Amino acid sequence: MRVLVVEDERRLAQALRLGLTAEGFTVDLAHDGLTGLARATDHAYDVIVLDIMLPGLNGYRVCSRLRAAGSDAGILMLTAKDGEWDEAEALDTGADDYLSKPFSFVVLVARLRALARRIGTRAPRRTVLGDLVVDSAARTCTRAGTGIALTPREFAVLDHLARRAGEAVSKREILEQVWDSGPDSDPNTVEVHISALRRKIDTPFGRAAVQTVRGAGYRLAADGG
Amino acid sequence: MRVLVVEDERRLAQALRLGLTAEGFTVDLAHDGLTGLARATDHAYDVIVLDIMLPGLNGYRVCSRLRAAGSDAGILMLTAKDGEWDEAEALDTGADDYLSKPFSFVVLVARLRALARRIGTRAPRRTVLGDLVVDSAARTCTRAGTGIALTPREFAVLDHLARRAGEAVSKREILEQVWDSGPDSDPNTVEVHISALRRKIDTPFGRAAVQTVRGAGYRLAADGG
DNA sequence: GCCGATGCTGAAGATCCGCTGAAGACGGCA
DNA sequence: TGCCGTCTTCAGCGGATCTTCAGCATCGGC
């Protein structure tokens, strides 16, 4: 399990690294907000321990920027016992949990484990393909930041293709998965919906994310077309 | 904050329910171990008040089975002053805290609050979505600073949507969470309440925070509409 | 270039889904 | 018990959405 600790007190940071490593975590450190943000966006961490008071960029900022960048790591914030602390703000910026200093190391480990467990079972929700974003949880789709309204069927088809981005998916499979219908249904139904989909997510943007694989079905380009 | 009280003395259980409800908790009762275990595994409680001496299945058993089932609710055990009581055993089975009878109600509330804080409910007390504020603890809702009176059901629906702000939530799920009803109940009930909600929090302000996701349910706009 | 197979697309009718007003049921409270 | 606010059920409306169909375009092999 990979953990990033963003903490400016070096003694504490080192102690955490030693302790967490002994508990079986793989630990990286950052000592200020900017470095933390950079590392977190470069590497895929399971959980991030984030101090609120940081030089450069404070914890709230790091947290909201991470979420804006689409990170789905678990984030646990550390609050100084006397510092100003706004629980609502923290959770609003996308933190998953928090712990006030001074804290028990055992509690920290327990919380990190619980957090990782929670994050792990959280269904993957956003698929990013170039400037095309498919968000299964929100049931939204955006191209270059522009929201696109899709009907239920259209979204279901797109979602299914997105989960196998880059692979060719047969009409048969789409029919079974999206329509949960028997193998004797009309593949033309799929064609009609694919057509509608292209008219919404490709044509207006001069792109071609939905590709026809003759005889084999369709493929959603991994780079968004 | 959701609390489950598992206590076989009905008078005491009722008194706890009244008192805790007045303190802003959402309280459910169970009068024996098996029922308590069933309820606790079915619903996500933040904390569970668990009597040791219970008909059917005693508190220790309930506690260890809950933990075995992966529950991460806070558990506070109640011990009779004369009953045999093994603190080590209690904590071994996964209890977080304990209190011996007779106890002061004020102390119980304080312990429950501390416990909930320690366990770290990730549910924000207040959810801020643009100028729409939903306060789960106070059970109030304001839009642009104006207080809005909601009926219990309306608030429960809004609260549930707010906890998943930005995500599409199915009518089915709303029915299960807000009504804790079976999957065969009428989704139209939800529609009626959604309609009432919109008439109160959206229409008068010319906004559209409550969005219909055709075929999938509803979504509360993360920016308040 | 021809041909069959395969895929695309516009139109139209049928269907499904969600919204809403009203009526009655229910429950708390005096 | 009667009142009042709230909840659920019902039925109809209106519109979005789905499917079917038919004709046309495109592709690949010859």
Short mmCIF file of C-alpha atoms (C1' of nucleotides) in Angstrom, two decimals:
data_model
loop_
_atom_site.label_atom_id
_atom_site.label_comp_id
_atom_site.label_asym_id
_atom_site.label_seq_id
_atom_site.Cartn_x
_atom_site.Cartn_y
_atom_site.Cartn_z
CA MET A 1 0.00 0.00 0.00
CA ARG A 2 1.49 3.31 -1.10
CA VAL A 3 1.32 6.33 1.16
CA LEU A 4 2.44 9.89 0.60
CA VAL A 5 3.09 11.92 3.74
CA VAL A 6 3.04 15.69 3.24
CA GLU A 7 4.33 17.19 6.47
CA ASP A 8 6.74 20.06 7.03
CA GLU A 9 7.95 19.08 10.49
CA ARG A 10 10.87 16.90 9.47
CA ARG A 11 11.13 15.04 12.74
CA LEU A 12 7.50 14.02 12.63
CA ALA A 13 7.70 13.17 8.95
CA GLN A 14 10.69 10.90 9.51
CA ALA A 15 9.04 9.23 12.46
CA LEU A 16 5.96 8.56 10.37
CA ARG A 17 8.03 7.13 7.58
CA LEU A 18 9.81 4.73 9.89
CA GLY A 19 6.66 3.70 11.67
CA LEU A 20 4.52 3.26 8.59
CA THR A 21 7.26 1.40 6.77
CA ALA A 22 7.45 -0.99 9.70
CA GLU A 23 3.70 -1.49 9.35
CA GLY A 24 4.12 -2.55 5.77
CA PHE A 25 3.31 0.66 3.93
CA THR A 26 5.46 2.03 1.14
CA VAL A 27 6.10 5.60 2.18
CA ASP A 28 7.13 8.74 0.29
CA LEU A 29 7.64 12.13 1.90
CA ALA A 30 7.09 15.72 0.83
CA HIS A 31 7.86 18.71 3.03
CA ASP A 32 5.78 21.43 1.41
CA GLY A 33 2.52 21.80 -0.43
CA LEU A 34 3.83 22.27 -3.94
CA THR A 35 6.16 19.31 -3.78
CA GLY A 36 3.38 17.23 -2.30
CA LEU A 37 0.99 18.18 -5.06
CA ALA A 38 3.58 17.39 -7.72
CA ARG A 39 4.42 13.99 -6.27
CA ALA A 40 0.77 13.10 -5.76
CA THR A 41 -0.11 13.88 -9.35
CA ASP A 42 2.92 12.00 -10.68
CA HIS A 43 2.45 8.80 -8.74
CA ALA A 44 -0.58 6.72 -7.87
CA TYR A 45 -0.87 6.68 -4.08
CA ASP A 46 -3.53 4.77 -2.25
CA VAL A 47 -3.71 7.25 0.59
CA ILE A 48 -2.21 10.66 1.31
CA VAL A 49 -1.54 12.06 4.77
CA LEU A 50 -1.77 15.80 4.46
CA ASP A 51 -0.86 18.38 7.09
CA ILE A 52 -3.01 21.51 7.02
CA MET A 53 -0.24 23.95 7.90
CA LEU A 54 2.28 23.77 5.13
CA PRO A 55 4.67 26.27 3.62
CA GLY A 56 3.88 27.26 0.06
CA LEU A 57 0.43 25.84 -0.42
CA ASN A 58 -1.72 24.83 2.51
CA GLY A 59 -3.45 21.50 2.95
CA TYR A 60 -6.87 22.67 1.85
CA ARG A 61 -5.45 23.96 -1.41
CA VAL A 62 -3.43 20.86 -2.10
CA CYS A 63 -6.51 18.77 -1.43
CA SER A 64 -8.87 20.66 -3.69
CA ARG A 65 -6.34 20.84 -6.51
CA LEU A 66 -5.76 17.12 -6.26
CA ARG A 67 -9.48 16.44 -6.52
CA ALA A 68 -9.76 18.89 -9.39
CA ALA A 69 -7.03 16.94 -11.15
CA GLY A 70 -9.13 13.82 -10.79
CA SER A 71 -7.15 12.09 -8.06
CA ASP A 72 -9.12 9.46 -6.23
CA ALA A 73 -6.58 8.69 -3.53
CA GLY A 74 -7.82 8.60 0.04
CA ILE A 75 -6.87 11.82 1.83
CA LEU A 76 -6.41 12.06 5.58
CA MET A 77 -5.77 15.54 6.97
CA LEU A 78 -3.70 16.34 10.02
CA THR A 79 -4.74 19.33 12.06
CA ALA A 80 -2.73 21.16 14.67
CA LYS A 81 -4.58 21.13 17.96
CA ASP A 82 -4.46 24.88 18.28
CA GLY A 83 -4.52 25.87 14.64
CA GLU A 84 -7.68 27.16 13.08
CA TRP A 85 -9.49 24.17 11.76
CA ASP A 86 -12.62 23.99 9.75
CA GLU A 87 -13.91 20.46 9.52
CA ALA A 88 -16.58 21.42 7.05
CA GLU A 89 -14.08 23.10 4.79
CA ALA A 90 -11.75 20.15 4.91
CA LEU A 91 -14.39 17.65 3.97
CA ASP A 92 -15.77 20.04 1.35
CA THR A 93 -12.42 20.23 -0.39
CA GLY A 94 -12.53 16.49 -0.73
CA ALA A 95 -10.72 15.09 2.30
CA ASP A 96 -11.93 11.69 3.44
CA ASP A 97 -10.85 11.78 7.06
CA TYR A 98 -8.94 13.87 9.53
CA LEU A 99 -6.99 13.49 12.73
CA SER A 100 -5.93 16.15 15.20
CA LYS A 101 -2.42 16.44 16.55
CA PRO A 102 -1.20 15.07 18.77
CA PHE A 103 -2.42 11.70 17.63
CA SER A 104 -1.72 8.13 18.57
CA PHE A 105 0.32 6.30 15.97
CA VAL A 106 -1.87 3.24 16.38
CA VAL A 107 -4.92 5.31 15.60
CA LEU A 108 -3.27 6.75 12.52
CA VAL A 109 -2.45 3.31 11.19
CA ALA A 110 -5.98 2.10 11.89
CA ARG A 111 -7.45 5.07 10.09
CA LEU A 112 -5.17 4.66 7.12
CA ARG A 113 -6.07 1.01 6.84
CA ALA A 114 -9.78 1.79 7.11
CA LEU A 115 -9.41 4.52 4.53
CA ALA A 116 -7.55 2.31 2.10
CA ARG A 117 -10.20 -0.35 2.51
CA ARG A 118 -12.93 2.18 1.79
CA ILE A 119 -11.15 3.62 -1.21
CA GLY A 120 -10.43 0.18 -2.57
CA THR A 121 -14.07 -0.79 -2.61
CA ARG A 122 -15.11 2.53 -4.07
CA ALA A 123 -16.20 1.91 -7.61
CA PRO A 124 -13.96 3.49 -10.19
CA ARG A 125 -15.99 6.30 -11.52
CA ARG A 126 -14.22 8.54 -13.97
CA THR A 127 -12.65 7.48 -17.22
CA VAL A 128 -10.48 10.09 -18.87
CA LEU A 129 -9.69 9.65 -22.56
CA GLY A 130 -7.88 12.71 -23.78
CA ASP A 131 -10.36 15.58 -23.43
CA LEU A 132 -13.27 13.17 -23.22
CA VAL A 133 -14.39 12.41 -19.67
CA VAL A 134 -16.97 9.79 -18.75
CA ASP A 135 -18.11 9.90 -15.14
CA SER A 136 -20.09 6.79 -14.25
CA ALA A 137 -21.08 7.97 -10.78
CA ALA A 138 -22.37 11.36 -11.85
CA ARG A 139 -23.61 9.92 -15.13
CA THR A 140 -22.14 12.82 -16.99
CA CYS A 141 -19.96 13.15 -20.02
CA THR A 142 -17.83 16.11 -21.01
CA ARG A 143 -15.68 16.87 -24.04
CA ALA A 144 -13.07 19.60 -23.63
CA GLY A 145 -14.92 20.79 -20.54
CA THR A 146 -18.26 21.08 -22.31
CA GLY A 147 -21.08 19.12 -20.76
CA ILE A 148 -22.90 16.75 -23.12
CA ALA A 149 -26.45 15.58 -22.49
CA LEU A 150 -26.91 11.89 -23.23
CA THR A 151 -29.98 9.69 -23.02
CA PRO A 152 -29.83 6.67 -20.71
CA ARG A 153 -29.13 4.23 -23.51
CA GLU A 154 -26.52 6.44 -25.08
CA PHE A 155 -24.77 6.83 -21.77
CA ALA A 156 -24.91 3.14 -21.02
CA VAL A 157 -23.34 2.32 -24.38
CA LEU A 158 -20.64 4.94 -23.94
CA ASP A 159 -19.95 3.82 -20.40
CA HIS A 160 -19.56 0.25 -21.54
CA LEU A 161 -17.17 1.21 -24.31
CA ALA A 162 -15.24 3.46 -21.94
CA ARG A 163 -14.65 0.61 -19.52
CA ARG A 164 -12.91 -1.21 -22.36
CA ALA A 165 -11.33 1.81 -23.94
CA GLY A 166 -8.99 0.81 -26.76
CA GLU A 167 -10.57 -2.61 -27.16
CA ALA A 168 -12.99 -3.65 -29.86
CA VAL A 169 -16.37 -4.56 -28.38
CA SER A 170 -18.89 -6.57 -30.38
CA LYS A 171 -22.47 -5.46 -30.92
CA ARG A 172 -23.52 -8.75 -29.47
CA GLU A 173 -21.74 -7.97 -26.23
CA ILE A 174 -23.14 -4.46 -26.10
CA LEU A 175 -26.63 -5.83 -26.59
CA GLU A 176 -26.16 -8.32 -23.79
CA GLN A 177 -24.56 -5.88 -21.37
CA VAL A 178 -26.56 -2.75 -22.02
CA TRP A 179 -29.88 -4.25 -23.01
CA ASP A 180 -29.48 -7.51 -21.11
CA SER A 181 -31.28 -9.06 -24.00
CA GLY A 182 -30.95 -12.39 -25.71
CA PRO A 183 -28.61 -13.05 -28.62
CA ASP A 184 -31.51 -12.79 -31.08
CA SER A 185 -32.06 -9.06 -30.80
CA ASP A 186 -31.39 -6.63 -33.58
CA PRO A 187 -27.81 -5.32 -33.81
CA ASN A 188 -29.17 -2.37 -35.74
CA THR A 189 -30.47 -1.01 -32.45
CA VAL A 190 -26.87 -0.64 -31.36
CA GLU A 191 -25.94 1.03 -34.63
CA VAL A 192 -28.68 3.58 -34.17
CA HIS A 193 -27.44 4.48 -30.72
CA ILE A 194 -23.83 4.59 -31.82
CA SER A 195 -24.88 6.97 -34.52
CA ALA A 196 -26.61 9.22 -32.01
CA LEU A 197 -23.57 9.06 -29.76
CA ARG A 198 -21.22 10.17 -32.52
CA ARG A 199 -23.51 13.05 -33.36
CA LYS A 200 -23.12 14.26 -29.80
CA ILE A 201 -19.59 13.50 -28.68
CA ASP A 202 -17.62 13.43 -31.95
CA THR A 203 -19.13 15.40 -34.83
CA PRO A 204 -19.53 18.75 -33.05
CA PHE A 205 -15.88 18.58 -32.01
CA GLY A 206 -14.49 17.25 -35.29
CA ARG A 207 -13.29 14.11 -33.55
CA ALA A 208 -13.71 10.38 -33.99
CA ALA A 209 -13.51 8.64 -30.64
CA VAL A 210 -16.11 6.03 -31.54
CA GLN A 211 -14.47 3.88 -34.18
CA THR A 212 -16.07 1.17 -36.27
CA VAL A 213 -14.22 -2.12 -36.39
CA ARG A 214 -15.81 -3.76 -39.37
CA GLY A 215 -17.08 -7.23 -38.56
CA ALA A 216 -16.05 -6.92 -34.93
CA GLY A 217 -17.99 -4.07 -33.42
CA TYR A 218 -16.81 -0.74 -32.04
CA ARG A 219 -13.85 0.69 -30.20
CA LEU A 220 -13.56 3.82 -28.10
CA ALA A 221 -10.19 5.44 -28.81
CA ALA A 222 -8.05 5.47 -25.69
CA ASP A 223 -6.92 9.01 -26.46
CA GLY A 224 -10.43 10.33 -27.03
CA GLY A 225 -10.14 10.38 -30.81
CA MET B 1 -25.65 11.03 13.38
CA ARG B 2 -27.20 7.58 13.41
CA VAL B 3 -27.24 5.60 16.63
CA LEU B 4 -28.44 2.11 17.32
CA VAL B 5 -29.38 1.35 20.92
CA VAL B 6 -29.45 -2.34 21.78
CA GLU B 7 -31.00 -2.61 25.20
CA ASP B 8 -33.58 -5.05 26.56
CA GLU B 9 -34.98 -2.88 29.33
CA ARG B 10 -37.69 -1.15 27.36
CA ARG B 11 -38.10 1.78 29.73
CA LEU B 12 -34.43 2.62 29.55
CA ALA B 13 -34.36 2.10 25.79
CA GLN B 14 -37.28 4.46 25.27
CA ALA B 15 -35.76 7.06 27.55
CA LEU B 16 -32.51 6.87 25.62
CA ARG B 17 -34.31 7.23 22.35
CA LEU B 18 -36.15 10.35 23.46
CA GLY B 19 -33.09 11.93 25.00
CA LEU B 20 -30.74 11.17 22.14
CA THR B 21 -33.26 12.27 19.55
CA ALA B 22 -33.54 15.58 21.37
CA GLU B 23 -29.77 15.84 21.16
CA GLY B 24 -29.92 15.55 17.39
CA PHE B 25 -29.11 11.88 16.96
CA THR B 26 -31.17 9.65 14.72
CA VAL B 27 -32.01 6.73 16.94
CA ASP B 28 -33.05 3.16 16.26
CA LEU B 29 -33.80 0.58 18.90
CA ALA B 30 -33.34 -3.14 19.23
CA HIS B 31 -34.36 -5.14 22.27
CA ASP B 32 -32.30 -8.26 21.86
CA GLY B 33 -28.96 -9.32 20.50
CA LEU B 34 -30.05 -10.98 17.30
CA THR B 35 -32.26 -8.09 16.25
CA GLY B 36 -29.50 -5.68 17.11
CA LEU B 37 -26.98 -7.58 15.05
CA ALA B 38 -29.37 -7.74 12.12
CA ARG B 39 -30.12 -4.03 12.20
CA ALA B 40 -26.50 -3.10 12.64
CA THR B 41 -25.41 -5.11 9.64
CA ASP B 42 -28.25 -3.80 7.51
CA HIS B 43 -27.77 -0.12 8.22
CA ALA B 44 -24.71 2.05 8.54
CA TYR B 45 -24.72 3.43 12.05
CA ASP B 46 -22.10 5.81 13.28
CA VAL B 47 -22.22 4.50 16.82
CA ILE B 48 -23.87 1.61 18.59
CA VAL B 49 -24.83 1.52 22.25
CA LEU B 50 -24.71 -2.08 23.30
CA ASP B 51 -25.90 -3.58 26.57
CA ILE B 52 -23.90 -6.58 27.76
CA MET B 53 -26.79 -8.52 29.22
CA LEU B 54 -29.14 -9.26 26.39
CA PRO B 55 -31.56 -12.07 25.67
CA GLY B 56 -30.60 -14.27 22.76
CA LEU B 57 -27.08 -13.17 22.07
CA ASN B 58 -25.05 -11.23 24.60
CA GLY B 59 -23.22 -8.00 23.97
CA TYR B 60 -19.78 -9.53 23.57
CA ARG B 61 -21.04 -11.87 20.88
CA VAL B 62 -22.90 -9.14 19.03
CA CYS B 63 -19.81 -7.00 19.12
CA SER B 64 -17.40 -9.60 17.83
CA ARG B 65 -19.75 -10.70 15.09
CA LEU B 66 -20.19 -7.13 13.99
CA ARG B 67 -16.46 -6.67 13.74
CA ALA B 68 -16.13 -9.94 11.92
CA ALA B 69 -18.67 -8.61 9.44
CA GLY B 70 -16.44 -5.62 8.84
CA SER B 71 -18.50 -2.99 10.64
CA ASP B 72 -16.52 0.11 11.55
CA ALA B 73 -19.17 1.75 13.67
CA GLY B 74 -18.15 3.03 17.08
CA ILE B 75 -19.32 0.67 19.80
CA LEU B 76 -20.01 1.73 23.36
CA MET B 77 -20.87 -1.03 25.81
CA LEU B 78 -23.16 -0.69 28.80
CA THR B 79 -22.34 -2.80 31.85
CA ALA B 80 -24.59 -3.58 34.77
CA LYS B 81 -22.93 -2.40 37.99
CA ASP B 82 -23.19 -5.83 39.55
CA GLY B 83 -22.95 -8.03 36.50
CA GLU B 84 -19.76 -9.81 35.69
CA TRP B 85 -17.76 -7.47 33.51
CA ASP B 86 -14.54 -8.07 31.75
CA GLU B 87 -13.07 -4.94 30.36
CA ALA B 88 -10.32 -6.76 28.55
CA GLU B 89 -12.80 -9.08 26.89
CA ALA B 90 -14.97 -6.17 25.83
CA LEU B 91 -12.13 -4.33 24.22
CA ASP B 92 -10.86 -7.55 22.69
CA THR B 93 -14.13 -8.16 20.95
CA GLY B 94 -13.84 -4.74 19.38
CA ALA B 95 -15.68 -2.33 21.66
CA ASP B 96 -14.40 1.23 21.61
CA ASP B 97 -15.64 2.45 24.97
CA TYR B 98 -17.81 1.37 27.88
CA LEU B 99 -19.96 2.88 30.58
CA SER B 100 -21.32 1.26 33.74
CA LYS B 101 -24.91 1.53 34.83
CA PRO B 102 -26.26 3.63 36.29
CA PHE B 103 -24.82 6.38 34.19
CA SER B 104 -25.47 10.04 33.69
CA PHE B 105 -27.19 10.85 30.43
CA VAL B 106 -24.93 13.84 29.88
CA VAL B 107 -21.89 11.63 30.16
CA LEU B 108 -23.35 9.18 27.68
CA VAL B 109 -23.95 11.92 25.14
CA ALA B 110 -20.45 13.28 25.60
CA ARG B 111 -18.96 9.81 25.16
CA LEU B 112 -21.01 9.16 22.07
CA ARG B 113 -19.95 12.43 20.52
CA ALA B 114 -16.31 11.77 21.34
CA LEU B 115 -16.62 8.28 19.97
CA ALA B 116 -18.18 9.42 16.75
CA ARG B 117 -15.48 12.03 16.34
CA ARG B 118 -12.78 9.46 17.02
CA ILE B 119 -14.20 6.95 14.62
CA GLY B 120 -14.21 9.74 12.13
CA THR B 121 -17.50 9.74 10.38
CA ARG B 122 -16.64 10.95 6.96
CA ALA B 123 -20.06 12.46 6.59
CA PRO B 124 -19.62 16.20 6.73
CA ARG B 125 -21.88 17.83 9.25
CA ARG B 126 -22.59 20.63 6.86
CA THR B 127 -22.62 20.37 3.13
CA VAL B 128 -22.11 23.59 1.25
CA LEU B 129 -23.16 23.62 -2.40
CA GLY B 130 -22.87 27.13 -3.74
CA ASP B 131 -25.40 29.19 -1.78
CA LEU B 132 -27.28 26.09 -0.71
CA VAL B 133 -26.34 24.83 2.74
CA VAL B 134 -27.55 21.55 4.18
CA ASP B 135 -26.80 21.04 7.85
CA SER B 136 -27.31 17.39 8.72
CA ALA B 137 -26.78 17.84 12.43
CA ALA B 138 -29.08 20.83 12.86
CA ARG B 139 -31.45 19.45 10.24
CA THR B 140 -31.73 22.82 8.61
CA CYS B 141 -31.41 24.04 5.08
CA THR B 142 -30.71 27.53 3.80
CA ARG B 143 -30.51 29.03 0.34
CA ALA B 144 -28.65 32.34 -0.01
CA GLY B 145 -28.95 32.82 3.74
CA THR B 146 -32.72 32.31 3.75
CA GLY B 147 -33.96 29.55 6.01
CA ILE B 148 -36.16 26.97 4.32
CA ALA B 149 -38.68 24.87 6.23
CA LEU B 150 -38.67 21.26 5.13
CA THR B 151 -40.73 18.33 6.30
CA PRO B 152 -38.82 15.38 7.78
CA ARG B 153 -39.05 13.33 4.60
CA GLU B 154 -38.06 16.18 2.40
CA PHE B 155 -35.05 16.86 4.55
CA ALA B 156 -34.03 13.23 4.63
CA VAL B 157 -34.13 13.05 0.86
CA LEU B 158 -32.18 16.26 0.48
CA ASP B 159 -29.66 15.14 3.08
CA HIS B 160 -29.10 11.88 1.29
CA LEU B 161 -28.60 13.60 -2.03
CA ALA B 162 -26.28 16.12 -0.40
CA ARG B 163 -24.04 13.39 0.97
CA ARG B 164 -23.51 12.27 -2.59
CA ALA B 165 -23.51 15.69 -4.14
CA GLY B 166 -22.64 15.50 -7.81
CA GLU B 167 -23.44 11.82 -8.08
CA ALA B 168 -26.54 10.32 -9.60
CA VAL B 169 -28.56 8.51 -6.93
CA SER B 170 -31.25 6.03 -7.92
CA LYS B 171 -34.79 6.17 -6.61
CA ARG B 172 -34.26 2.65 -5.42
CA GLU B 173 -31.37 3.71 -3.24
CA ILE B 174 -33.25 6.70 -1.90
CA LEU B 175 -36.14 4.44 -1.00
CA GLU B 176 -33.87 2.04 0.82
CA GLN B 177 -31.90 4.69 2.67
CA VAL B 178 -34.60 7.19 3.52
CA TRP B 179 -37.56 4.87 3.91
CA ASP B 180 -35.55 1.77 4.77
CA SER B 181 -38.10 -0.08 2.72
CA GLY B 182 -37.87 -3.05 0.45
CA PRO B 183 -37.01 -2.80 -3.22
CA ASP B 184 -40.66 -3.28 -4.22
CA SER B 185 -41.96 0.03 -2.95
CA ASP B 186 -43.28 2.72 -5.22
CA PRO B 187 -40.66 5.02 -6.77
CA ASN B 188 -43.40 7.55 -7.35
CA THR B 189 -43.25 8.33 -3.64
CA VAL B 190 -39.75 9.63 -4.21
CA GLU B 191 -40.89 11.63 -7.21
CA VAL B 192 -43.56 13.33 -5.17
CA HIS B 193 -41.08 14.36 -2.51
CA ILE B 194 -38.56 15.50 -5.07
CA SER B 195 -41.24 17.63 -6.58
CA ALA B 196 -42.02 19.19 -3.20
CA LEU B 197 -38.33 19.75 -2.57
CA ARG B 198 -37.87 21.58 -5.84
CA ARG B 199 -40.84 23.78 -5.08
CA LYS B 200 -39.06 24.86 -1.91
CA ILE B 201 -35.35 25.02 -2.63
CA ASP B 202 -35.20 25.63 -6.38
CA THR B 203 -38.27 27.26 -7.91
CA PRO B 204 -38.49 30.29 -5.58
CA PHE B 205 -34.86 31.06 -6.31
CA GLY B 206 -34.94 30.34 -10.02
CA ARG B 207 -32.40 27.57 -9.57
CA ALA B 208 -32.15 23.89 -10.45
CA ALA B 209 -30.02 22.10 -7.89
CA VAL B 210 -32.11 18.95 -7.97
CA GLN B 211 -31.50 17.46 -11.38
CA THR B 212 -33.31 14.56 -12.97
CA VAL B 213 -31.06 11.92 -14.46
CA ARG B 214 -33.48 10.11 -16.66
CA GLY B 215 -33.40 6.39 -16.15
CA ALA B 216 -30.94 6.72 -13.29
CA GLY B 217 -32.50 8.84 -10.56
CA TYR B 218 -31.54 12.26 -9.30
CA ARG B 219 -28.43 14.33 -8.74
CA LEU B 220 -27.85 17.30 -6.49
CA ALA B 221 -25.66 19.77 -8.36
CA ALA B 222 -22.33 20.18 -6.59
CA ASP B 223 -22.50 23.94 -7.14
CA GLY B 224 -26.05 24.31 -5.86
CA GLY B 225 -27.60 24.61 -9.30
"C1'" DG C 1 -15.50 -1.17 -61.62
"C1'" DC C 2 -18.89 -4.60 -59.80
"C1'" DC C 3 -21.20 -6.93 -56.14
"C1'" DG C 4 -22.68 -8.64 -51.78
"C1'" DA C 5 -22.20 -7.74 -47.11
"C1'" DT C 6 -22.01 -4.58 -43.67
"C1'" DG C 7 -22.84 -0.30 -41.51
"C1'" DC C 8 -25.20 4.44 -41.30
"C1'" DT C 9 -29.03 7.44 -40.66
"C1'" DG C 10 -33.57 9.95 -40.99
"C1'" DA C 11 -38.33 9.34 -39.99
"C1'" DA C 12 -42.28 7.75 -37.42
"C1'" DG C 13 -45.04 5.32 -34.30
"C1'" DA C 14 -45.05 3.08 -29.92
"C1'" DT C 15 -43.53 3.04 -25.46
"C1'" DC C 16 -41.66 4.44 -21.29
"C1'" DC C 17 -40.69 7.75 -17.75
"C1'" DG C 18 -41.22 11.45 -14.78
"C1'" DC C 19 -44.17 15.34 -13.12
"C1'" DT C 20 -48.02 17.05 -10.74
"C1'" DG C 21 -52.60 17.99 -8.56
"C1'" DA C 22 -55.92 15.86 -5.77
"C1'" DA C 23 -57.84 12.73 -2.48
"C1'" DG C 24 -57.64 9.91 1.20
"C1'" DA C 25 -54.83 7.73 5.04
"C1'" DC C 26 -52.10 8.39 8.85
"C1'" DG C 27 -50.22 10.13 13.13
"C1'" DG C 28 -49.21 13.61 16.58
"C1'" DC C 29 -51.27 16.75 19.63
"C1'" DA C 30 -54.58 19.31 22.26
"C1'" DT D 1 -62.31 12.94 19.80
"C1'" DG D 2 -61.28 16.36 16.30
"C1'" DC D 3 -57.83 19.17 14.08
"C1'" DC D 4 -53.83 19.82 11.36
"C1'" DG D 5 -49.75 18.85 8.99
"C1'" DT D 6 -47.62 15.21 6.51
"C1'" DC D 7 -47.33 11.15 3.74
"C1'" DT D 8 -48.81 7.91 0.21
"C1'" DT D 9 -51.52 6.52 -3.60
"C1'" DC D 10 -53.63 7.31 -7.90
"C1'" DA D 11 -54.41 8.80 -12.54
"C1'" DG D 12 -53.62 11.67 -16.42
"C1'" DC D 13 -50.63 14.51 -19.08
"C1'" DG D 14 -46.77 15.65 -21.84
"C1'" DG D 15 -42.56 14.88 -23.53
"C1'" DA D 16 -38.31 12.33 -24.01
"C1'" DT D 17 -36.67 8.10 -25.67
"C1'" DC D 18 -36.52 3.61 -28.00
"C1'" DT D 19 -37.16 0.63 -31.72
"C1'" DT D 20 -38.29 -0.53 -36.28
"C1'" DC D 21 -37.91 0.11 -41.04
"C1'" DA D 22 -36.25 1.45 -45.39
"C1'" DG D 23 -33.12 3.51 -48.27
"C1'" DC D 24 -28.45 4.94 -48.90
"C1'" DA D 25 -23.33 4.78 -48.20
"C1'" DT D 26 -19.19 2.32 -47.59
"C1'" DC D 27 -16.11 -1.46 -47.56
"C1'" DG D 28 -13.50 -5.34 -49.21
"C1'" DG D 29 -12.93 -9.01 -52.40
"C1'" DC D 30 -12.94 -10.14 -57.15
#
